[in-house]
Amino acid sequence: MYSIIDIGTGSIKTSIYQNKEGIYSDVAFKSTDFRLIDPVSKQISQHAQQEALAILRDILSFIKKYDNSQIICI
């Protein structure tokens, strides 16, 4: 199993895949809307950092429900 976490400026997405005999297939997907950069200040606020950590904790719980051997975060 592989988990890919994609942290973007508008969402954090998680995809879980499995590889059986060289064929990858989707197992689960989760997307959370999230604004990383404040549109006014163009900065990453302290609040955004804390919110991102809370979302990542939730994603880790989601991933742990599956037998994952590798997590990739981009």
XYZ file of C-alpha atoms in Angstrom, residues 29-62:
34
model
C -9.333 8.974 -1.273
C -9.912 11.937 1.023
C -9.874 15.662 0.293
C -10.092 18.528 2.764
C -10.581 22.127 1.644
C -7.913 24.304 3.184
C -6.502 27.770 2.491
C -2.746 27.681 3.158
C -1.928 31.262 2.156
C -3.954 34.221 3.367
C -5.261 36.013 0.250
C -4.784 39.468 1.820
C -1.343 39.189 3.419
C -0.008 36.556 0.970
C 1.580 34.863 3.993
C 1.132 31.574 5.816
C -0.492 32.552 9.093
C -0.004 30.889 12.471
C -3.665 29.858 12.314
C -3.141 28.216 8.901
C -0.145 26.294 10.247
C -2.173 25.003 13.199
C -5.091 24.089 10.943
C -2.744 22.220 8.576
C -1.320 20.203 11.488
C -4.835 19.288 12.658
C -5.761 18.153 9.141
C -2.547 16.112 8.857
C -3.311 14.405 12.184
C -6.745 13.496 10.819
C -5.162 12.196 7.608
C -2.725 10.058 9.602
C -5.680 8.469 11.423
C -7.346 7.877 8.031
